[in-house]
CSV table of C-alpha atoms in Angstrom, one decimal:
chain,number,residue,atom,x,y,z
A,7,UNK,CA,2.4,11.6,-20.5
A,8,UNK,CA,-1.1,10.2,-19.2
A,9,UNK,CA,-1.5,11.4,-15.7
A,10,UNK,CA,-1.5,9.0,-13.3
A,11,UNK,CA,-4.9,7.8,-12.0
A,12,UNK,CA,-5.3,7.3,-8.3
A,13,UNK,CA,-6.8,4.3,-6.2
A,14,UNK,CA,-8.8,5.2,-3.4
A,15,UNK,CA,-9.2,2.6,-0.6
A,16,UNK,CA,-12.2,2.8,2.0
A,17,UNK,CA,-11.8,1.4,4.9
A,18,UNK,CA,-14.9,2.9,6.8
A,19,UNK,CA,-17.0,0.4,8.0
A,20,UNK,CA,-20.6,0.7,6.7
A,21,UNK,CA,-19.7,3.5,4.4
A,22,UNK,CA,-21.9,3.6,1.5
A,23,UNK,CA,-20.2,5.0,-1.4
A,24,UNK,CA,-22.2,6.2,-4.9
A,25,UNK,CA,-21.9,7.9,-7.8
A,26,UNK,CA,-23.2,11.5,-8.4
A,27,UNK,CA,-22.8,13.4,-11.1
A,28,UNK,CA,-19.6,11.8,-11.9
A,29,UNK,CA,-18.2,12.0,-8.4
A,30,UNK,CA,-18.0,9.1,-6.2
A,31,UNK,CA,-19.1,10.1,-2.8
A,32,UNK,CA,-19.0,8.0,0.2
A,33,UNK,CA,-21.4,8.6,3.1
A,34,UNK,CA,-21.3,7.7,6.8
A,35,UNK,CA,-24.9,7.3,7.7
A,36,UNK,CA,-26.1,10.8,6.6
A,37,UNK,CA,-22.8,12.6,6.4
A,38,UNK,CA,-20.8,12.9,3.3
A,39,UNK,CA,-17.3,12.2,4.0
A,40,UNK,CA,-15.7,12.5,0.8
A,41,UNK,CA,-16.2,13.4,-2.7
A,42,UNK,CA,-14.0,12.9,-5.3
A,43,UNK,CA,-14.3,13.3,-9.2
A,44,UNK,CA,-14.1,9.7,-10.5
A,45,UNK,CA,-11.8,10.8,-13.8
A,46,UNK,CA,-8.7,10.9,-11.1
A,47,UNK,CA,-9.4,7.4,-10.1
A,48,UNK,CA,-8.2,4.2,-11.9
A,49,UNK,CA,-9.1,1.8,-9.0
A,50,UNK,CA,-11.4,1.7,-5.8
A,51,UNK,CA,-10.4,-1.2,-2.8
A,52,UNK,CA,-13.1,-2.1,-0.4
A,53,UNK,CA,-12.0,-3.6,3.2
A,54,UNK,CA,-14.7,-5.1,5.0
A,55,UNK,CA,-18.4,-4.0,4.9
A,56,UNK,CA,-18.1,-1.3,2.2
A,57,UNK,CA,-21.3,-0.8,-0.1
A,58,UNK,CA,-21.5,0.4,-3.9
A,59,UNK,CA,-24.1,1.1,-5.7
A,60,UNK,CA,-24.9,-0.4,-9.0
A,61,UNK,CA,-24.8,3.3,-10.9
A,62,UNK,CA,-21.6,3.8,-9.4
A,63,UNK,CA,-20.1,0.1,-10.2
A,64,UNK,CA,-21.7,0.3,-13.9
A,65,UNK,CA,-20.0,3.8,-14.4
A,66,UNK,CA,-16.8,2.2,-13.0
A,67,UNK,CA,-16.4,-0.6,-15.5
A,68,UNK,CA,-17.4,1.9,-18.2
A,69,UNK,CA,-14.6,4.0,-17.3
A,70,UNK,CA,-11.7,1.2,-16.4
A,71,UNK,CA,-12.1,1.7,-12.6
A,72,UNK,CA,-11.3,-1.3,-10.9
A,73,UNK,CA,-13.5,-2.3,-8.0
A,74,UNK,CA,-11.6,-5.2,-5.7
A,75,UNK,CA,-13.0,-6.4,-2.4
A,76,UNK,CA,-11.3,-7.1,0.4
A,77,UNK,CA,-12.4,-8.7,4.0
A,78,UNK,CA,-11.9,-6.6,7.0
A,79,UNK,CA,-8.4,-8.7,7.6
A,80,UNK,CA,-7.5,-7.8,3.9
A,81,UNK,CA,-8.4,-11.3,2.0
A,82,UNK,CA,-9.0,-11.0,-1.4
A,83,UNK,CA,-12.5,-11.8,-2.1
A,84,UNK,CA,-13.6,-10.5,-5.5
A,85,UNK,CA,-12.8,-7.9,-8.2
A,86,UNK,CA,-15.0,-6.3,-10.6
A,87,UNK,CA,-14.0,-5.1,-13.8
A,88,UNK,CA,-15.6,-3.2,-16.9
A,89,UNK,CA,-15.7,-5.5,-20.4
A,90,UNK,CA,-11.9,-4.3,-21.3
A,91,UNK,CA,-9.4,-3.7,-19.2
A,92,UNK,CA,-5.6,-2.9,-19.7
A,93,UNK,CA,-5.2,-5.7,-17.1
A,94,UNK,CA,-4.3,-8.5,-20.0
A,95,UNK,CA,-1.1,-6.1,-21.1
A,96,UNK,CA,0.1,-5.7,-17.6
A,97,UNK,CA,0.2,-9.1,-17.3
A,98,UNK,CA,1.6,-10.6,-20.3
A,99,UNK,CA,4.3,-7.3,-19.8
A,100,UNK,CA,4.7,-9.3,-16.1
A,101,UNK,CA,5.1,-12.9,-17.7
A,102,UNK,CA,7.4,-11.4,-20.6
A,103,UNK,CA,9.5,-9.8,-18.0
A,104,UNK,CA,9.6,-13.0,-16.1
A,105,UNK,CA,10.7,-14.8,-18.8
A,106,UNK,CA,13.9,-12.2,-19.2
A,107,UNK,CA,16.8,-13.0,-17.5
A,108,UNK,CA,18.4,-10.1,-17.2
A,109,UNK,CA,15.0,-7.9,-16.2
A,110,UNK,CA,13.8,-11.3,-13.6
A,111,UNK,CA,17.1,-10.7,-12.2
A,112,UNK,CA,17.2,-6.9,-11.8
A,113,UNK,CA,13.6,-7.1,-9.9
A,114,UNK,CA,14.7,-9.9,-7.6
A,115,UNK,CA,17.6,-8.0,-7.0
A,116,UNK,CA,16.2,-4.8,-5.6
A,117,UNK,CA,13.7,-6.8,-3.5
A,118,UNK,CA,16.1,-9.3,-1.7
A,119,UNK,CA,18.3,-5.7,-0.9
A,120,UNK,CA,14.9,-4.5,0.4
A,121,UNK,CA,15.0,-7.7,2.5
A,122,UNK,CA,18.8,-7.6,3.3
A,123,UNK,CA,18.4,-3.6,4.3
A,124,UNK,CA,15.4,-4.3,6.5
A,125,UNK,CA,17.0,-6.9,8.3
A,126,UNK,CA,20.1,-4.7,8.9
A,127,UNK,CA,17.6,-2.6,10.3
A,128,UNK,CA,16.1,-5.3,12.9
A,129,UNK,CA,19.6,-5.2,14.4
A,130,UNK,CA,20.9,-1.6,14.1
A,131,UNK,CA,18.1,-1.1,16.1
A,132,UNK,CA,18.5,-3.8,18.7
A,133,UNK,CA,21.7,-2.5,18.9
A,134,UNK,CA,20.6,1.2,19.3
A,135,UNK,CA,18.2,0.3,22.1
A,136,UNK,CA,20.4,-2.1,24.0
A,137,UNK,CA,23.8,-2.1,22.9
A,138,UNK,CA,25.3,-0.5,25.5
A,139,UNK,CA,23.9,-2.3,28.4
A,140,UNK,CA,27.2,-3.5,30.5
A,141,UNK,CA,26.2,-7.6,30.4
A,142,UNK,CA,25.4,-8.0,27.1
A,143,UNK,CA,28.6,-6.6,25.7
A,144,UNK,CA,29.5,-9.5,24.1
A,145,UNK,CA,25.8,-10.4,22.6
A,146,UNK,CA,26.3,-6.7,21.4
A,147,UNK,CA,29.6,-7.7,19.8
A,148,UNK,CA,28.1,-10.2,17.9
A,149,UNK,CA,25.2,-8.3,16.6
A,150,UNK,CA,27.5,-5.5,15.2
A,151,UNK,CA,29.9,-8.1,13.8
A,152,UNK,CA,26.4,-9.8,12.1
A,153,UNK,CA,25.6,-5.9,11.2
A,154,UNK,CA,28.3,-5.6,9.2
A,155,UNK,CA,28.5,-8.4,7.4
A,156,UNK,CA,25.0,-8.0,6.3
A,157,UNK,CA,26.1,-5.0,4.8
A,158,UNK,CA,28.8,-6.8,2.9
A,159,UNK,CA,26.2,-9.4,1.6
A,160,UNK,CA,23.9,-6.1,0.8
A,161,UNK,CA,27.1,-4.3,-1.4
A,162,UNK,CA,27.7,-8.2,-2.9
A,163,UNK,CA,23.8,-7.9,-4.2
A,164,UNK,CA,24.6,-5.4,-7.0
A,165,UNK,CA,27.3,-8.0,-8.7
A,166,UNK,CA,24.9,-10.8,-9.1
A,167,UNK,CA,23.8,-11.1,-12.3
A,168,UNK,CA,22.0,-14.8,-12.1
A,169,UNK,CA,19.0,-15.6,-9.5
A,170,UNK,CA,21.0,-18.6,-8.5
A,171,UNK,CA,24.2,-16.4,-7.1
A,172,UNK,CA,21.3,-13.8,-5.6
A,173,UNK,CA,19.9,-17.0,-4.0
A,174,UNK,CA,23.7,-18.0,-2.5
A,175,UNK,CA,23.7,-14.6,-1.3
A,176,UNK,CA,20.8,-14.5,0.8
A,177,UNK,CA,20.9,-17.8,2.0
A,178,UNK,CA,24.6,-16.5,3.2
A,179,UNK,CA,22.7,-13.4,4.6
A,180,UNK,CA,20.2,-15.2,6.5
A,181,UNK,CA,22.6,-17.7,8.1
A,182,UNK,CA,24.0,-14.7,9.8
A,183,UNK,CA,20.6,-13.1,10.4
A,184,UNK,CA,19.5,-16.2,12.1
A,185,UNK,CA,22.8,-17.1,13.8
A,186,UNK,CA,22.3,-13.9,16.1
A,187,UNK,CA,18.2,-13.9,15.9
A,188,UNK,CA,18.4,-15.2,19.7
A,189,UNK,CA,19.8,-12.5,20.8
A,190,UNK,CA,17.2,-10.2,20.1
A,191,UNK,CA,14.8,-12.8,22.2
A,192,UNK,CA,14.8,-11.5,25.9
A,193,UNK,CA,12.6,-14.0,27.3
A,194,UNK,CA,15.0,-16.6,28.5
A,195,UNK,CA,11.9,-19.6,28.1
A,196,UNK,CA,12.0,-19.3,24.7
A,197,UNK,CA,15.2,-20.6,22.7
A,198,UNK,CA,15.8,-20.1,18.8
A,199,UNK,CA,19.3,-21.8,17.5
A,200,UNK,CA,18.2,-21.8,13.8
A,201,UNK,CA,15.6,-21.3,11.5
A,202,UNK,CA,13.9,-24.4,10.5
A,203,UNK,CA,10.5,-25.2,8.9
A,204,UNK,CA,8.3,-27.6,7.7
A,205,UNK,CA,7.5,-28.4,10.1
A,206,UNK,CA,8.7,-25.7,13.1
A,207,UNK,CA,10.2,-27.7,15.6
A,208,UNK,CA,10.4,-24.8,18.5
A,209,UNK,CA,7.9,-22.0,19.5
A,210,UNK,CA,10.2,-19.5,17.7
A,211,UNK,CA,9.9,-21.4,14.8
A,212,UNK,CA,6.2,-22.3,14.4
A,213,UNK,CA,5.2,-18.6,15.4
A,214,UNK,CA,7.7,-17.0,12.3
A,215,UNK,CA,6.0,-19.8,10.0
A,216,UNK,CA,2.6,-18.9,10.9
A,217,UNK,CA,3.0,-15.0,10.2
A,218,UNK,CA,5.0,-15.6,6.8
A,219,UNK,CA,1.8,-17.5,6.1
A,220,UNK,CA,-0.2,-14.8,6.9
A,221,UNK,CA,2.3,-12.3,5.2
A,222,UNK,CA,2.0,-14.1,2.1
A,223,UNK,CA,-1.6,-14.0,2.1
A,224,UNK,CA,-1.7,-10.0,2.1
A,225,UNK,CA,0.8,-9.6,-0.6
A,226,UNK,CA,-1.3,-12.4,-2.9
A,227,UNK,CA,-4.4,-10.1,-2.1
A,228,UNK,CA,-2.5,-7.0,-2.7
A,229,UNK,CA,-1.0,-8.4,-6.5
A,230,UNK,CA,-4.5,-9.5,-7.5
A,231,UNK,CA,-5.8,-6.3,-6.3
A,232,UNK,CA,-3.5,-4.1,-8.4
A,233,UNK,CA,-4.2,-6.8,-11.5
A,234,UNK,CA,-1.0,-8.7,-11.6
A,235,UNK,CA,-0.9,-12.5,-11.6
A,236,UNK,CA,0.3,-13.9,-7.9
A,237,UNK,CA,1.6,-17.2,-9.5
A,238,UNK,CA,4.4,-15.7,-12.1
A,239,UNK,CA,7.3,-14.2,-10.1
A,240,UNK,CA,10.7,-12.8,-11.1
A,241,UNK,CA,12.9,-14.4,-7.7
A,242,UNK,CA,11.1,-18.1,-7.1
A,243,UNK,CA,10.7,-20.4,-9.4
A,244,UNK,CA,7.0,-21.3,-10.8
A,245,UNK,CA,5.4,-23.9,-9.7
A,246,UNK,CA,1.9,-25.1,-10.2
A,247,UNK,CA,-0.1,-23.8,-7.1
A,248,UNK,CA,2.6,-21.9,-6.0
A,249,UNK,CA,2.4,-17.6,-5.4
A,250,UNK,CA,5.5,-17.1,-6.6
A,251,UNK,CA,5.6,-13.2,-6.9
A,252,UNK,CA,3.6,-13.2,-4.0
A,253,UNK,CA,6.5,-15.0,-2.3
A,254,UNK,CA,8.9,-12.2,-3.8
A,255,UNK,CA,6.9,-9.5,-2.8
A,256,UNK,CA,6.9,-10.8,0.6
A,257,UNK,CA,10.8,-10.9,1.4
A,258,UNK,CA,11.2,-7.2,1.8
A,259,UNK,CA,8.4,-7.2,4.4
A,260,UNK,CA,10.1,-10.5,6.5
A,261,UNK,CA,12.0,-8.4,9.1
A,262,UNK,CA,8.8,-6.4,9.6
A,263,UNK,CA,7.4,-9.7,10.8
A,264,UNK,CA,10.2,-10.9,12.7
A,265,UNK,CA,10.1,-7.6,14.9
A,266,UNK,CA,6.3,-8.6,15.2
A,267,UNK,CA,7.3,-11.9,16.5
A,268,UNK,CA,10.3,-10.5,18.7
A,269,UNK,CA,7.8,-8.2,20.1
A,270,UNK,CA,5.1,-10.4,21.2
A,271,UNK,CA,7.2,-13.0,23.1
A,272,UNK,CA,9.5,-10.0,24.4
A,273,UNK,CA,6.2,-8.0,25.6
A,274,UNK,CA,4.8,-11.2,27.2
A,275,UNK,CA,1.9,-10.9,25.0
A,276,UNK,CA,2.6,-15.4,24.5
A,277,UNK,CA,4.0,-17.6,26.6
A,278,UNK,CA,5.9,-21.2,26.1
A,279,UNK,CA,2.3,-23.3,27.5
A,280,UNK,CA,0.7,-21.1,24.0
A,281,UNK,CA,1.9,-23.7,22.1
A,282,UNK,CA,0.9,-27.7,21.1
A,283,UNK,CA,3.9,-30.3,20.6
A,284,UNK,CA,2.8,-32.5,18.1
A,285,UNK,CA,4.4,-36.4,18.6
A,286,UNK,CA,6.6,-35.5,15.3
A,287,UNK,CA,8.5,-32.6,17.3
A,288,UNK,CA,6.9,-29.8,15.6
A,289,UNK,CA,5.2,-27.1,17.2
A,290,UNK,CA,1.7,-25.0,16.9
A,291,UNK,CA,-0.1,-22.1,18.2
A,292,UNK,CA,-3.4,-23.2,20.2
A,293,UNK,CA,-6.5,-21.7,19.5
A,294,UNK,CA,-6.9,-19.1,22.3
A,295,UNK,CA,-3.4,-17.4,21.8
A,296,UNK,CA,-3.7,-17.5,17.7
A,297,UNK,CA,-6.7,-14.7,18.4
A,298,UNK,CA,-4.3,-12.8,20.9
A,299,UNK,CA,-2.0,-13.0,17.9
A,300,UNK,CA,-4.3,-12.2,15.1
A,301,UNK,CA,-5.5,-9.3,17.0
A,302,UNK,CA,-2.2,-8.0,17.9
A,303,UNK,CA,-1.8,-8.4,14.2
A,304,UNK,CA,-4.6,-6.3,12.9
A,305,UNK,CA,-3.9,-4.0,15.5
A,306,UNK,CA,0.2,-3.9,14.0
A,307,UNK,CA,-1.7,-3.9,10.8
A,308,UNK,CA,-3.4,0.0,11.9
A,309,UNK,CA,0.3,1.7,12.7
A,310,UNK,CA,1.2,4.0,10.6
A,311,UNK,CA,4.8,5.0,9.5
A,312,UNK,CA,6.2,7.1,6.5
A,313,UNK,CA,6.9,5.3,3.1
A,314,UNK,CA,9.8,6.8,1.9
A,315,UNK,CA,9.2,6.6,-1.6
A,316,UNK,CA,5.5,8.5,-1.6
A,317,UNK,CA,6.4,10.2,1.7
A,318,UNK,CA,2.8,9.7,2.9
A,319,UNK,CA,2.0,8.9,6.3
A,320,UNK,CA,0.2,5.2,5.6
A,321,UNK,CA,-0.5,2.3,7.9
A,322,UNK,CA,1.6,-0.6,8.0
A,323,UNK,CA,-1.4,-3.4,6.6
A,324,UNK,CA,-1.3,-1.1,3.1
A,325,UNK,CA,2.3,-1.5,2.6
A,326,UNK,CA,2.3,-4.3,0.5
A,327,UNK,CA,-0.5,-2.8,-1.7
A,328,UNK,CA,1.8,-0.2,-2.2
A,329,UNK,CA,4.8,-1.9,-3.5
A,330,UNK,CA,2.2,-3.9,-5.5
A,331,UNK,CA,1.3,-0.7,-7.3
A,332,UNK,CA,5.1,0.4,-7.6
A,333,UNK,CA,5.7,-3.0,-9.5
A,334,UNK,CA,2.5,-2.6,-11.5
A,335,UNK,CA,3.9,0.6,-12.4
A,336,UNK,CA,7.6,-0.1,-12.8
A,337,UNK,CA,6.3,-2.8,-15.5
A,338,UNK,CA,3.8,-0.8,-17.7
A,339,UNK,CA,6.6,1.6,-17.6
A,340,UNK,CA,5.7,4.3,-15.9
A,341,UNK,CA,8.6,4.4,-13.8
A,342,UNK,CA,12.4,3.4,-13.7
A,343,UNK,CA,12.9,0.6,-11.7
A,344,UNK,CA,11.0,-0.9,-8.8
A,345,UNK,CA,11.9,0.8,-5.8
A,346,UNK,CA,11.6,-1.8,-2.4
A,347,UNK,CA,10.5,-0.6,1.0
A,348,UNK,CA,13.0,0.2,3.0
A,349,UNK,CA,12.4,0.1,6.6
A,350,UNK,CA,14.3,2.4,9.1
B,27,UNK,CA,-3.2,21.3,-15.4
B,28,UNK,CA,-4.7,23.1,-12.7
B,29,UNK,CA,-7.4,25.6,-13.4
B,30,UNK,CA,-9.4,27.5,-10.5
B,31,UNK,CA,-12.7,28.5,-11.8
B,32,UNK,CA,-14.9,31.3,-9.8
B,33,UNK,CA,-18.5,32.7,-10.5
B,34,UNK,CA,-21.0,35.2,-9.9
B,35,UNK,CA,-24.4,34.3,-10.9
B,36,UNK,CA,-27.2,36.7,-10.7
B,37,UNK,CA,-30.5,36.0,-9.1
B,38,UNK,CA,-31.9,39.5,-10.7
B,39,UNK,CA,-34.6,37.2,-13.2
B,40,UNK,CA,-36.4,33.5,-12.0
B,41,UNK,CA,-33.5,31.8,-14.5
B,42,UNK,CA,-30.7,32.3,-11.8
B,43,UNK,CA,-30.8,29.8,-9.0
B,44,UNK,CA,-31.1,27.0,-11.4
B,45,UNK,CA,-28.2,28.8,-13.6
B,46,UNK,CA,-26.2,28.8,-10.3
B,47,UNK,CA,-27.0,24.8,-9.4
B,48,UNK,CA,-26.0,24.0,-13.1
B,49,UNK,CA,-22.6,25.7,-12.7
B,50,UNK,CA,-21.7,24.0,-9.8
B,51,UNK,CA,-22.9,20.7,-11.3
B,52,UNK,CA,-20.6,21.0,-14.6
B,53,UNK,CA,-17.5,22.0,-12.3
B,54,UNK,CA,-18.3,19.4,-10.1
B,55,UNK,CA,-18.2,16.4,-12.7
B,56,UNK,CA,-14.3,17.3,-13.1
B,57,UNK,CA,-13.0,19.2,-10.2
B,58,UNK,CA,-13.4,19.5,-6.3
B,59,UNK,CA,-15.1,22.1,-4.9
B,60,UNK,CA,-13.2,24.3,-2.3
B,61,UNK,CA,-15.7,27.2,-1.4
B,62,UNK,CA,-19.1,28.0,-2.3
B,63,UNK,CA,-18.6,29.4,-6.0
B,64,UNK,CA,-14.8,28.2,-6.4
B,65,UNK,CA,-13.4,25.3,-7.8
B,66,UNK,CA,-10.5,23.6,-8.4
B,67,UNK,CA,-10.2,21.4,-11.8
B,68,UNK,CA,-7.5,19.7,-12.7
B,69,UNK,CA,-7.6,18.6,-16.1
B,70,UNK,CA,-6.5,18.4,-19.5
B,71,UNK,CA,-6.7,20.4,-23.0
B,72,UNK,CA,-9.5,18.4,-24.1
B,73,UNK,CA,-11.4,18.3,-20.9
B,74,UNK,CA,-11.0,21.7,-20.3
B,75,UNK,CA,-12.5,22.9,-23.2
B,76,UNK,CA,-15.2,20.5,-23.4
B,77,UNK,CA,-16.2,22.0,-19.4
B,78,UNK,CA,-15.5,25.9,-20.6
B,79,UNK,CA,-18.2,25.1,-23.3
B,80,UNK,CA,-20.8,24.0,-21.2
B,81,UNK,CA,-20.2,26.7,-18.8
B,82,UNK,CA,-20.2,29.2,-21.4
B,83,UNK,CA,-23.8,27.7,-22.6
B,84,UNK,CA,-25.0,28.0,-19.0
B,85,UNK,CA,-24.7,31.3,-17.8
B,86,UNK,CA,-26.2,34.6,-18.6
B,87,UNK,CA,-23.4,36.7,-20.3
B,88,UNK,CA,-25.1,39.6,-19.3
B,89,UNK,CA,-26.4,39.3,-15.9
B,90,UNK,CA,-23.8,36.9,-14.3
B,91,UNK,CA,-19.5,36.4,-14.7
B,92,UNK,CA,-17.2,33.9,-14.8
B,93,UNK,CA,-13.6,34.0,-13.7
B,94,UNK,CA,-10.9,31.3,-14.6
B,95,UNK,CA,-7.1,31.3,-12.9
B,96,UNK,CA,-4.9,29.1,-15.2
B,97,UNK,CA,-2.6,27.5,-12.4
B,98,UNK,CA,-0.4,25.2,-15.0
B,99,UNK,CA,1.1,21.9,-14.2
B,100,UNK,CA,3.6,23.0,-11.3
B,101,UNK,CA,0.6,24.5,-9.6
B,102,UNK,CA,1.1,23.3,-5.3
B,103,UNK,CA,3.5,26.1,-4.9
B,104,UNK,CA,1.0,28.7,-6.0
B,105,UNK,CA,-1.9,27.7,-3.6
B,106,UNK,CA,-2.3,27.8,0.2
B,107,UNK,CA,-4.7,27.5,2.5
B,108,UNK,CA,-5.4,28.8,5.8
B,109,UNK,CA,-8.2,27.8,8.2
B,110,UNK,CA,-11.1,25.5,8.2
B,111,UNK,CA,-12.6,23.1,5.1
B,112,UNK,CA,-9.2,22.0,4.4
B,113,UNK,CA,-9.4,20.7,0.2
B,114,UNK,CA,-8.6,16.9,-0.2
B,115,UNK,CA,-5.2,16.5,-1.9
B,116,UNK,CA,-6.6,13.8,-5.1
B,117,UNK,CA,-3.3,13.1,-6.6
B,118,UNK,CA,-2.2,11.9,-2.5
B,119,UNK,CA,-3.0,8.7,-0.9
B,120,UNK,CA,-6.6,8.4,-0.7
B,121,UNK,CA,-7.1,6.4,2.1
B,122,UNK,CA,-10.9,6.6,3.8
């Protein structure tokens, strides 16, 4: 088998990375910080101010390295590619697998039990940290009961074999997330009795919409970076203008989010005057706090944690390029199935 | 596979600073290098012998020596390191 190439990501801020003799080296200033031979590499990601030289981006494309920019907050600004690229097959493999039943399903199944595991895990470990506090014995009753039914809705996952009855379940699953998401608030200002969009009509609300959003954008940045097509996913349904497999790829990181949220309000970090109510009922972030958020966010974004699956220490804002490169793998074949991240 | 490559190069005649840069060049284009005249190349058949060539064109058979280690496939068990200039991992995340 064709080894497997690697991607390298820079992240340095004013590095300048060229090539020499066939290496790519990236310097700091006058310091070389790294050299590596470019035959290992089959894709280099730039966050932010990174800069290439033209020998080095020539010899890239003639050799099937990917080049894809990033901003510093992970956007997906540009790509550059040499004149043929294997990019075509991996997405016509992507839109022929889409178009399978059976194969759409088995993907959408192992990410909505990424989702359903992770959000097991929000409350296992609300439960772990204060379960056993003598007033909230009954809040902690419910959790548990909530725990375990999640895990029932997780075990029904693996006999659904249509996306509408892998839809029922998580809808079913996320009734019961939601139904005991106020618990987990401990700020008593801010009240959450269900989860409702479009538009947000508490704090709660508005503040899960606007990090989805932001979600969403990462794991569209992360597909087009790896050279799959955002738009054509195996869970949701195409629609024109729609990033359906960005969507997709987004539900195993939700509960990731929803601790995000938990912890801001819980850690004071926003408070109930934060937010705008518009005359319609719906709610929004004002300017000042969005920054507090945003930079909370990046600063979320630099943690770093263990993927289980390449049991690498990596930070938390290259998650969902990873599990874009585990699909882009999974569907040229190179692996068995796509494994979702599972969150402890 | 993994292959360590080693050398001595002699600077008895003018020729061997420039045989000794070359060297290092040609192993550098495919492998990392982990000490001052070692290397570690991981490659395939074809690449391999296309780099033992050039090698073999470079250096002085008579003045200076080369030594190659044939680590295989299944080659992380055999190496360690100890102490300072710690070799990159390529096949891990490269993250910079």
């Amino acid at each position: 088998m064709r080894p497997l190439r690697n991607v390298i990501y820079i992240q340095t801020q004013n590095a300048w990375v060229h090539k020499d003799n066939d290496n790519l080296v990236m310097k700091v200033g006058d310091e070389i910080k790294a050299r590596v031979p470019i035959h290992k590499l089959q894709g280099l990601v730039c966050f932010g101010q990174v800069s290439i030289s033209p020998y080095l981006m020539a010899h890239c494309a003639e050799n099937a390295v990917t080049i894809t920019y990033l901003n510093q907050f992970g956007k997906f600004l540009a790509r550059v590619e040499g004149p043929v690229s294997g990019n075509v097959l991996l997405r016509r493999t992507q839109h022929l697998t889409g178009a399978n039943r059976d194969k759409s399903v088995a993907i959408a199944r192992t990410m909505l039990s990424g989702k359903l595991y992770n959000q097991r895990s929000v409350l296992r470990r609300y439960l772990r940290d204060y379960g056993d506090k003598e007033n909230e014995q009954t809040m902690s009753a419910e959790l548990a009961t909530a725990e375990k039914r999640l895990s029932r809705c997780l075990q029904q996952l693996t006999d659904c074999d249509a996306i509408d009855t892998l839809m029922g379940r998580e809808g079913e699953a996320a009734q019961v997330y939601f139904g005991v998401f106020q618990h987990l608030i401990r700020q008593p200002d801010f009240q959450f009795d269900a989860r409702r969009r479009r538009p947000p009509t508490d704090p709660v609300n508005a503040l899960l919409s606007f990090c989805y959003t932001l979600l969403t954008h990462d794991c569209r940045s992360a597909l087009e970076t790896t050279g799959l097509d955002p738009a054509s996913g195996f869970l949701h349904q195409l629609r024109s203008g729609r990033p359906s497999l960005a969507l997709d790829l987004a539900e195993e990181f939700r509960p990731m989010i929803d601790r995000f949220v938990l912890s801001l309000i819980n850690k004071r970090q926003l408070s109930l005057k934060d937010f705008e109510e518009w005359p319609n009922g719906s709610f929004t972030l004002k300017e000042e706090p969005r920054r507090t958020l945003l930079a909370a966010w990046q600063d979320r974004k630099q943690d770093t944690l263990t993927h289980p699956w390449f049991e690498e220490s990596v930070s938390v804002g290259l998650l969902p390029w990873l599990q874009a490169q585990i699909l882009a793998r999974f569907l040229r074949g190179d692996c068995d199935s796509y494994v979702p991240f599972l969150w402890k | 596979m993994m292959i360590l490559v080693t050398y001595d190069v002699s600077f008895k005649n003018d020729g061997g600073p420039k045989r000794l840069r070359r060297m290092a060049r040609l192993c550098q284009v495919f492998g990392q290098r982990v000490q001052y005249s070692v290397f570690e190349i991981e490659v395939d058949m074809a690449q391999w012998t296309e780099l033992k060539n050039q090698l073999m064109g470079v250096m002085d058979p008579e003045e200076d020596s080369l030594r190659i280690y044939y680590l295989g496939s299944n080659w992380e068990r055999k190496v360690e390191h100890i102490g300072a200039k710690k070799a990159m991992d390529l096949n891990g995340l490269l993250l910079l």
